mmCIF file of C-alpha atoms in Angstrom:
data_model
loop_
_atom_site.group_PDB
_atom_site.id
_atom_site.type_symbol
_atom_site.label_atom_id
_atom_site.label_comp_id
_atom_site.label_asym_id
_atom_site.label_seq_id
_atom_site.Cartn_x
_atom_site.Cartn_y
_atom_site.Cartn_z
ATOM 1 C CA MET A 496 126.765 71.110 197.649
ATOM 2 C CA ARG A 497 124.344 71.160 200.488
ATOM 3 C CA PRO A 498 126.533 70.344 204.053
ATOM 4 C CA GLU A 499 125.497 67.455 206.283
ATOM 5 C CA PRO A 500 123.794 68.680 209.451
ATOM 6 C CA GLY A 501 125.888 68.994 212.468
ATOM 7 C CA GLN A 502 129.089 69.105 210.168
ATOM 8 C CA PRO A 503 131.705 71.719 211.596
ATOM 9 C CA GLU A 504 132.115 74.748 209.484
ATOM 10 C CA ALA A 505 135.901 73.976 209.262
ATOM 11 C CA ALA A 506 135.421 70.501 208.037
ATOM 12 C CA ARG A 507 132.702 71.839 205.349
ATOM 13 C CA THR A 508 135.101 74.464 204.024
ATOM 14 C CA ARG A 509 138.130 71.815 203.768
ATOM 15 C CA THR A 510 135.907 69.639 201.854
ATOM 16 C CA LEU A 511 135.178 72.547 199.131
ATOM 17 C CA ALA A 512 138.848 73.423 199.468
ATOM 18 C CA ARG A 513 140.118 70.619 197.369
ATOM 19 C CA PRO A 514 137.058 68.999 195.028
ATOM 20 C CA VAL A 515 139.757 67.209 192.988
ATOM 21 C CA PRO A 516 142.765 66.418 195.705
ATOM 22 C CA LEU A 517 145.879 64.531 195.247
ATOM 23 C CA GLY A 518 146.280 60.826 195.984
ATOM 24 C CA ARG A 519 149.523 58.802 196.211
ATOM 25 C CA ARG A 520 149.412 57.423 192.426
ATOM 26 C CA SER A 521 148.572 61.235 191.177
ATOM 27 C CA VAL A 522 151.359 62.415 193.412
ATOM 28 C CA THR A 523 153.509 59.717 191.886
ATOM 29 C CA THR A 524 152.561 60.425 188.243
ATOM 30 C CA LEU A 525 153.210 64.265 188.484
ATOM 31 C CA LEU A 526 156.455 63.661 190.088
ATOM 32 C CA LEU A 527 157.441 61.366 186.947
ATOM 33 C CA VAL A 528 155.968 63.486 184.335
ATOM 34 C CA SER A 529 158.005 66.532 186.009
ATOM 35 C CA ALA A 530 161.216 64.470 186.254
ATOM 36 C CA VAL A 531 160.639 64.092 182.455
ATOM 37 C CA GLY A 532 160.130 67.735 182.086
ATOM 38 C CA VAL A 533 163.273 68.633 184.201
ATOM 39 C CA ALA A 534 164.988 66.259 181.758
ATOM 40 C CA GLY A 535 164.035 67.530 178.180
ATOM 41 C CA PHE A 536 164.580 71.163 179.483
ATOM 42 C CA GLY A 537 168.200 70.546 180.978
ATOM 43 C CA TRP A 538 169.874 67.868 179.051
ATOM 44 C CA PRO A 539 171.580 70.569 176.818
ATOM 45 C CA LEU A 540 173.535 71.699 179.876
ATOM 46 C CA LEU A 541 175.298 68.320 180.209
ATOM 47 C CA ALA A 542 176.148 68.295 176.497
ATOM 48 C CA ALA A 543 179.875 67.390 175.933
ATOM 49 C CA THR A 544 182.089 70.165 173.862
ATOM 50 C CA ASP A 545 181.614 68.109 170.702
ATOM 51 C CA SER A 546 177.950 67.655 170.881
ATOM 52 C CA ALA A 547 176.258 68.844 167.577
ATOM 53 C CA LEU A 548 173.234 70.536 169.167
ATOM 54 C CA VAL A 549 170.636 71.261 166.475
ATOM 55 C CA GLY A 550 167.650 72.293 168.510
ATOM 56 C CA HIS A 551 164.606 70.443 169.820
ATOM 57 C CA SER A 552 162.948 69.326 166.180
ATOM 58 C CA ALA A 553 164.391 65.847 167.032
ATOM 59 C CA ASP A 554 163.846 65.409 170.532
ATOM 60 C CA ALA A 555 160.248 67.493 171.066
ATOM 61 C CA PRO A 556 157.996 64.545 169.116
ATOM 62 C CA TRP A 557 159.372 62.132 171.566
ATOM 63 C CA LEU A 558 158.947 64.289 174.665
ATOM 64 C CA PHE A 559 155.447 65.099 173.254
ATOM 65 C CA ALA A 560 154.517 61.522 172.758
ATOM 66 C CA LEU A 561 155.633 60.750 176.445
ATOM 67 C CA LEU A 562 153.815 63.685 177.901
ATOM 68 C CA LEU A 563 150.476 62.699 176.497
ATOM 69 C CA PRO A 564 150.122 59.279 178.194
ATOM 70 C CA LEU A 565 151.753 60.588 181.427
ATOM 71 C CA LEU A 566 148.940 63.587 181.700
ATOM 72 C CA LEU A 567 146.565 60.784 180.888
ATOM 73 C CA ALA A 568 147.685 58.722 183.522
ATOM 74 C CA VAL A 569 147.758 61.535 186.097
ATOM 75 C CA VAL A 570 143.734 61.845 185.095
ATOM 76 C CA VAL A 571 143.604 57.896 185.392
ATOM 77 C CA ALA A 572 145.076 58.038 188.716
ATOM 78 C CA GLN A 573 142.352 60.627 190.117
ATOM 79 C CA ILE A 574 140.049 58.968 188.573
ATOM 80 C CA SER A 575 140.951 55.519 190.079
ATOM 81 C CA GLU A 576 141.445 56.954 193.565
ATOM 82 C CA GLY A 577 137.987 58.200 193.962
ATOM 83 C CA ARG A 578 136.317 58.549 197.392
ATOM 84 C CA THR A 579 137.846 56.406 200.173
ATOM 85 C CA ALA A 580 135.715 54.116 202.543
ATOM 86 C CA GLY A 581 136.652 56.196 205.298
ATOM 87 C CA GLY A 582 134.519 59.542 203.925
ATOM 88 C CA GLY A 583 137.810 61.010 202.101
ATOM 89 C CA ALA A 584 137.717 63.398 199.289
ATOM 90 C CA PRO A 585 136.676 62.170 195.773
ATOM 91 C CA GLY A 586 138.732 61.277 192.805
ATOM 92 C CA LEU A 587 138.432 63.067 189.351
ATOM 93 C CA ASP A 588 134.993 62.066 187.761
ATOM 94 C CA ALA A 589 132.858 63.040 185.033
ATOM 95 C CA LYS A 590 131.752 66.397 186.229
ATOM 96 C CA SER A 591 135.506 67.420 186.862
ATOM 97 C CA VAL A 592 136.568 66.442 183.411
ATOM 98 C CA ALA A 593 133.771 68.524 182.411
ATOM 99 C CA LEU A 594 134.931 71.576 184.030
ATOM 100 C CA LEU A 595 138.418 70.967 182.883
ATOM 101 C CA GLY A 596 137.286 71.050 179.437
ATOM 102 C CA VAL A 597 135.517 74.294 179.862
ATOM 103 C CA LEU A 598 138.463 75.812 181.591
ATOM 104 C CA ALA A 599 140.981 74.829 179.272
ATOM 105 C CA ALA A 600 138.853 75.975 176.497
ATOM 106 C CA THR A 601 138.343 79.362 178.072
ATOM 107 C CA GLY A 602 142.077 79.386 178.743
ATOM 108 C CA ALA A 603 143.068 78.928 175.021
ATOM 109 C CA ALA A 604 140.519 81.454 173.849
ATOM 110 C CA LEU A 605 142.370 84.220 176.664
ATOM 111 C CA ARG A 606 145.530 83.474 174.742
ATOM 112 C CA PRO A 607 145.275 85.319 171.408
ATOM 113 C CA LEU A 608 143.941 88.374 172.916
ATOM 114 C CA GLY A 609 147.537 89.355 174.021
ATOM 115 C CA ALA A 610 149.984 87.002 171.959
ATOM 116 C CA GLY A 611 152.293 89.184 170.036
ATOM 117 C CA THR A 612 152.091 92.347 172.542
ATOM 118 C CA ALA A 613 154.791 92.834 174.863
ATOM 119 C CA GLY A 614 154.259 89.403 176.491
ATOM 120 C CA LEU A 615 150.699 90.309 177.916
ATOM 121 C CA GLU A 616 149.142 86.989 178.556
ATOM 122 C CA PRO A 617 145.876 87.311 180.341
ATOM 123 C CA MET A 618 145.411 83.288 180.607
ATOM 124 C CA PHE A 619 147.991 83.367 183.369
ATOM 125 C CA PHE A 620 145.656 84.589 185.553
ATOM 126 C CA LEU A 621 142.786 82.303 184.698
ATOM 127 C CA MET A 622 145.469 79.106 185.438
ATOM 128 C CA VAL A 623 146.702 80.939 188.661
ATOM 129 C CA LEU A 624 143.019 81.310 190.273
ATOM 130 C CA SER A 625 141.741 77.903 188.689
ATOM 131 C CA GLY A 626 144.744 76.042 189.940
ATOM 132 C CA ARG A 627 144.123 77.571 193.624
ATOM 133 C CA VAL A 628 140.682 76.499 193.827
ATOM 134 C CA LEU A 629 140.837 73.213 191.956
ATOM 135 C CA GLY A 630 144.248 71.724 193.193
ATOM 136 C CA PRO A 631 147.440 70.927 191.883
ATOM 137 C CA GLY A 632 146.807 67.667 190.127
ATOM 138 C CA PHE A 633 143.637 69.304 188.314
ATOM 139 C CA GLY A 634 145.493 72.398 187.697
ATOM 140 C CA PHE A 635 148.566 70.614 186.052
ATOM 141 C CA VAL A 636 146.334 68.819 183.732
ATOM 142 C CA LEU A 637 144.373 71.999 183.003
ATOM 143 C CA GLY A 638 147.748 74.043 182.358
ATOM 144 C CA ALA A 639 149.029 71.611 180.032
ATOM 145 C CA LEU A 640 145.757 70.939 177.927
ATOM 146 C CA SER A 641 145.124 74.717 177.643
ATOM 147 C CA MET A 642 148.487 75.430 176.339
ATOM 148 C CA PHE A 643 147.862 72.261 173.628
ATOM 149 C CA ALA A 644 144.327 73.481 172.758
ATOM 150 C CA SER A 645 145.623 77.300 172.427
ATOM 151 C CA ALA A 646 148.376 76.367 169.998
ATOM 152 C CA LEU A 647 145.798 74.341 167.861
ATOM 153 C CA LEU A 648 143.915 77.709 168.028
ATOM 154 C CA THR A 649 146.576 79.883 167.043
ATOM 155 C CA GLY A 650 148.410 77.657 165.002
ATOM 156 C CA GLY A 651 151.566 77.552 167.343
ATOM 157 C CA VAL A 652 152.260 73.959 167.346
ATOM 158 C CA GLY A 653 156.206 73.298 166.979
ATOM 159 C CA PRO A 654 159.018 71.823 169.146
ATOM 160 C CA TRP A 655 158.239 74.259 171.630
ATOM 161 C CA LEU A 656 154.738 73.011 172.450
ATOM 162 C CA PRO A 657 155.381 70.124 174.944
ATOM 163 C CA PHE A 658 157.724 72.330 176.787
ATOM 164 C CA GLN A 659 155.076 75.117 177.149
ATOM 165 C CA MET A 660 152.483 72.496 178.078
ATOM 166 C CA LEU A 661 154.973 71.326 181.006
ATOM 167 C CA ALA A 662 155.841 74.679 182.147
ATOM 168 C CA MET A 663 152.103 75.851 182.251
ATOM 169 C CA GLY A 664 151.317 72.860 184.247
ATOM 170 C CA TRP A 665 153.800 73.653 186.640
ATOM 171 C CA VAL A 666 152.399 77.240 186.958
ATOM 172 C CA CYS A 667 148.844 75.662 187.977
ATOM 173 C CA LEU A 668 150.209 72.976 190.085
ATOM 174 C CA GLY A 669 152.197 75.551 191.954
ATOM 175 C CA ALA A 670 149.049 77.427 192.619
ATOM 176 C CA GLY A 671 147.330 74.658 194.067
ATOM 177 C CA LEU A 672 149.963 73.830 196.648
ATOM 178 C CA LEU A 673 149.849 77.802 197.910
ATOM 179 C CA PRO A 674 148.852 77.613 201.470
ATOM 180 C CA GLY A 675 145.582 78.216 203.271
ATOM 181 C CA PRO A 676 143.132 76.933 200.602
ATOM 182 C CA ALA A 677 140.455 76.635 202.918
ATOM 183 C CA THR A 678 141.025 79.392 205.209
ATOM 184 C CA LEU A 679 142.372 82.312 203.448
ATOM 185 C CA ARG A 680 140.116 84.496 201.915
ATOM 186 C CA GLY A 681 139.644 88.254 200.942
ATOM 187 C CA ARG A 682 142.390 90.661 199.941
ATOM 188 C CA ARG A 683 144.966 88.513 201.843
ATOM 189 C CA GLU A 684 144.481 85.768 199.281
ATOM 190 C CA LEU A 685 144.227 88.092 196.139
ATOM 191 C CA TRP A 686 147.704 89.365 196.996
ATOM 192 C CA LEU A 687 149.028 85.928 197.764
ATOM 193 C CA LEU A 688 147.751 85.086 194.237
ATOM 194 C CA ALA A 689 149.055 88.085 192.478
ATOM 195 C CA VAL A 690 152.445 87.915 194.102
ATOM 196 C CA TYR A 691 152.759 84.136 193.063
ATOM 197 C CA GLY A 692 151.278 84.957 189.665
ATOM 198 C CA ALA A 693 154.105 87.780 189.130
ATOM 199 C CA LEU A 694 156.734 85.277 190.197
ATOM 200 C CA ALA A 695 155.166 82.389 188.217
ATOM 201 C CA ALA A 696 154.938 84.417 184.894
ATOM 202 C CA VAL A 697 158.621 85.641 185.092
ATOM 203 C CA LEU A 698 159.718 81.887 185.856
ATOM 204 C CA TYR A 699 157.523 80.648 182.806
ATOM 205 C CA GLY A 700 159.620 82.808 180.489
ATOM 206 C CA THR A 701 162.645 81.941 182.100
ATOM 207 C CA VAL A 702 162.076 78.184 181.824
ATOM 208 C CA MET A 703 160.861 78.510 178.193
ATOM 209 C CA ASN A 704 164.124 80.551 177.371
ATOM 210 C CA LEU A 705 166.077 77.373 178.570
ATOM 211 C CA GLN A 706 164.556 75.542 175.941
ATOM 212 C CA GLY A 707 165.576 77.216 172.912
ATOM 213 C CA TRP A 708 168.826 79.570 174.116
ATOM 214 C CA PRO A 709 171.108 76.543 173.756
ATOM 215 C CA TYR A 710 170.566 76.541 170.121
ATOM 216 C CA ILE A 711 170.622 80.028 169.122
ATOM 217 C CA ALA A 712 173.517 81.063 166.825
ATOM 218 C CA GLY A 713 175.123 84.503 166.822
ATOM 219 C CA LEU A 714 174.969 85.730 170.260
ATOM 220 C CA SER A 715 177.920 87.294 172.134
ATOM 221 C CA GLY A 716 180.057 85.081 174.223
ATOM 222 C CA SER A 717 179.133 86.475 177.150
ATOM 223 C CA ILE A 718 175.481 85.424 177.104
ATOM 224 C CA SER A 719 175.865 82.147 174.511
ATOM 225 C CA PHE A 720 175.545 78.387 175.507
ATOM 226 C CA VAL A 721 178.783 76.817 175.405
ATOM 227 C CA PRO A 722 178.547 73.003 175.057
ATOM 228 C CA GLY A 723 180.913 71.252 177.598
ATOM 229 C CA ASP A 724 181.365 74.393 179.738
ATOM 230 C CA PRO A 725 180.537 73.577 183.742
ATOM 231 C CA VAL A 726 176.794 74.145 184.708
ATOM 232 C CA SER A 727 177.704 77.122 186.637
ATOM 233 C CA ALA A 728 179.128 78.998 184.063
ATOM 234 C CA ASN A 729 176.571 78.526 181.440
ATOM 235 C CA LEU A 730 173.946 79.376 184.213
ATOM 236 C CA VAL A 731 175.917 82.655 184.663
ATOM 237 C CA ARG A 732 175.723 83.168 180.953
ATOM 238 C CA PHE A 733 171.922 81.940 180.929
ATOM 239 C CA ALA A 734 170.794 84.675 183.543
ATOM 240 C CA ALA A 735 172.652 87.372 181.495
ATOM 241 C CA TYR A 736 170.682 86.497 178.499
ATOM 242 C CA CYS A 737 167.314 86.321 180.258
ATOM 243 C CA LEU A 738 168.260 89.846 181.556
ATOM 244 C CA THR A 739 169.092 91.305 178.253
ATOM 245 C CA THR A 740 166.609 89.553 176.290
ATOM 246 C CA SER A 741 163.254 88.524 177.430
ATOM 247 C CA LEU A 742 162.618 90.300 180.558
ATOM 248 C CA GLY A 743 160.756 93.176 178.641
ATOM 249 C CA TRP A 744 158.371 90.382 177.870
ATOM 250 C CA ASP A 745 158.052 88.612 181.309
ATOM 251 C CA LEU A 746 157.718 91.610 183.365
ATOM 252 C CA PRO A 747 154.626 93.064 181.325
ATOM 253 C CA ARG A 748 153.054 89.472 181.862
ATOM 254 C CA ALA A 749 153.707 89.580 185.140
ATOM 255 C CA ALA A 750 152.279 92.923 185.671
ATOM 256 C CA LEU A 751 149.265 92.128 183.615
ATOM 257 C CA THR A 752 148.705 89.038 185.947
ATOM 258 C CA VAL A 753 148.833 90.977 189.207
ATOM 259 C CA VAL A 754 146.445 93.729 187.905
ATOM 260 C CA LEU A 755 144.100 90.981 186.820
ATOM 261 C CA CYS A 756 144.246 89.049 190.107
ATOM 262 C CA LEU A 757 143.590 92.080 192.182
ATOM 263 C CA THR A 758 140.560 93.478 189.818
ATOM 264 C CA LEU A 759 139.140 90.501 188.706
ATOM 265 C CA GLY A 760 140.529 88.017 191.288
ATOM 266 C CA THR A 761 137.148 88.109 193.570
ATOM 267 C CA PRO A 762 134.518 87.139 191.029
ATOM 268 C CA VAL A 763 136.612 84.686 189.388
ATOM 269 C CA LEU A 764 137.225 83.004 192.575
ATOM 270 C CA ARG A 765 133.913 83.174 193.504
ATOM 271 C CA ALA A 766 132.520 81.865 190.406
ATOM 272 C CA LEU A 767 134.945 78.739 190.495
ATOM 273 C CA ARG A 768 133.816 78.166 194.156
ATOM 274 C CA ARG A 769 130.458 78.047 193.266
ATOM 275 C CA ALA A 770 130.919 75.945 190.288
ATOM 276 C CA THR A 771 132.372 73.081 192.420
ATOM 277 C CA ARG A 772 129.804 73.371 195.104
ATOM 278 C CA ARG A 773 127.075 73.095 192.571
ATOM 279 C CA ALA A 774 128.787 70.309 190.663
ATOM 280 C CA ALA A 775 128.791 68.683 194.217
ATOM 281 C CA PHE A 776 132.194 67.003 193.812
ATOM 282 C CA ASP A 777 132.390 65.666 197.233
ATOM 283 C CA ALA A 778 128.630 63.933 196.869
ATOM 284 C CA PRO A 779 128.710 60.125 197.294
ATOM 285 C CA VAL A 780 126.741 58.185 194.468
ATOM 286 C CA SER A 781 124.555 55.584 194.959
ATOM 287 C CA PHE A 782 121.847 53.789 193.188
ATOM 288 C CA ARG A 783 118.365 52.694 194.416
ATOM 289 C CA PRO A 784 116.878 49.906 193.064
ATOM 290 C CA PRO A 785 113.665 50.793 190.813
ATOM 291 C CA GLY A 786 110.272 51.390 193.512
ATOM 292 C CA GLY A 787 112.870 51.323 196.276
#
């Protein structure tokens, strides 16, 4: 994108900071899909003592069927918002959708590289950086679609898939909400992304534990889910479960994300920002009559 003559540097930087920004419709849709996700993850904690919990095999198809239209609604909301009359930021357009497809395919291709090896998942680093550059709305859709595509690629389709899509969407959304998108650069930005990536990697594993933990039989009483118990008591057991089972996977994932952010973050961020500039996401569209 070529800046307009006389446009202040700060204004140009702000314009490039969010090529796919959030509007009111997008925010409303993201809040709705997040509320659905929280309900999907958390409803077993509210189950009664006599509840027969049999896993997510029954409710996962319904959650997946609800999630896909909501993801589409996020895309439609950003397309419909478009450029405001006062010269505001553009919504999602064909160029944005093309970039979304490329990044989702790249993330899906990265995931099998570390699958099954101590929790190492290099796709986290790309998702965090993409969410940072392209914004929370774009990031949420990117994270969910990347997990969907990787599941098709690796044969990982199952009741856990809609939960993985939601969790990765939240990871990318959070990266898009980090402070200083227009002003923070260099090592400070890399460290911000590295710290966030580490926390997000651990929280992703923790949230994904929640979708399976209530249904695992044979655990000791100190870490097993007890239907009907107070939520606070079950959350204490859940924390003990995470510490004793999955932390050995979550910490290597976090460490790899930190290393990749600090070593490859600069060229990847530069490439993503260059792609948004060359795509000219914020260029106004005009039509001229033939011969005009």
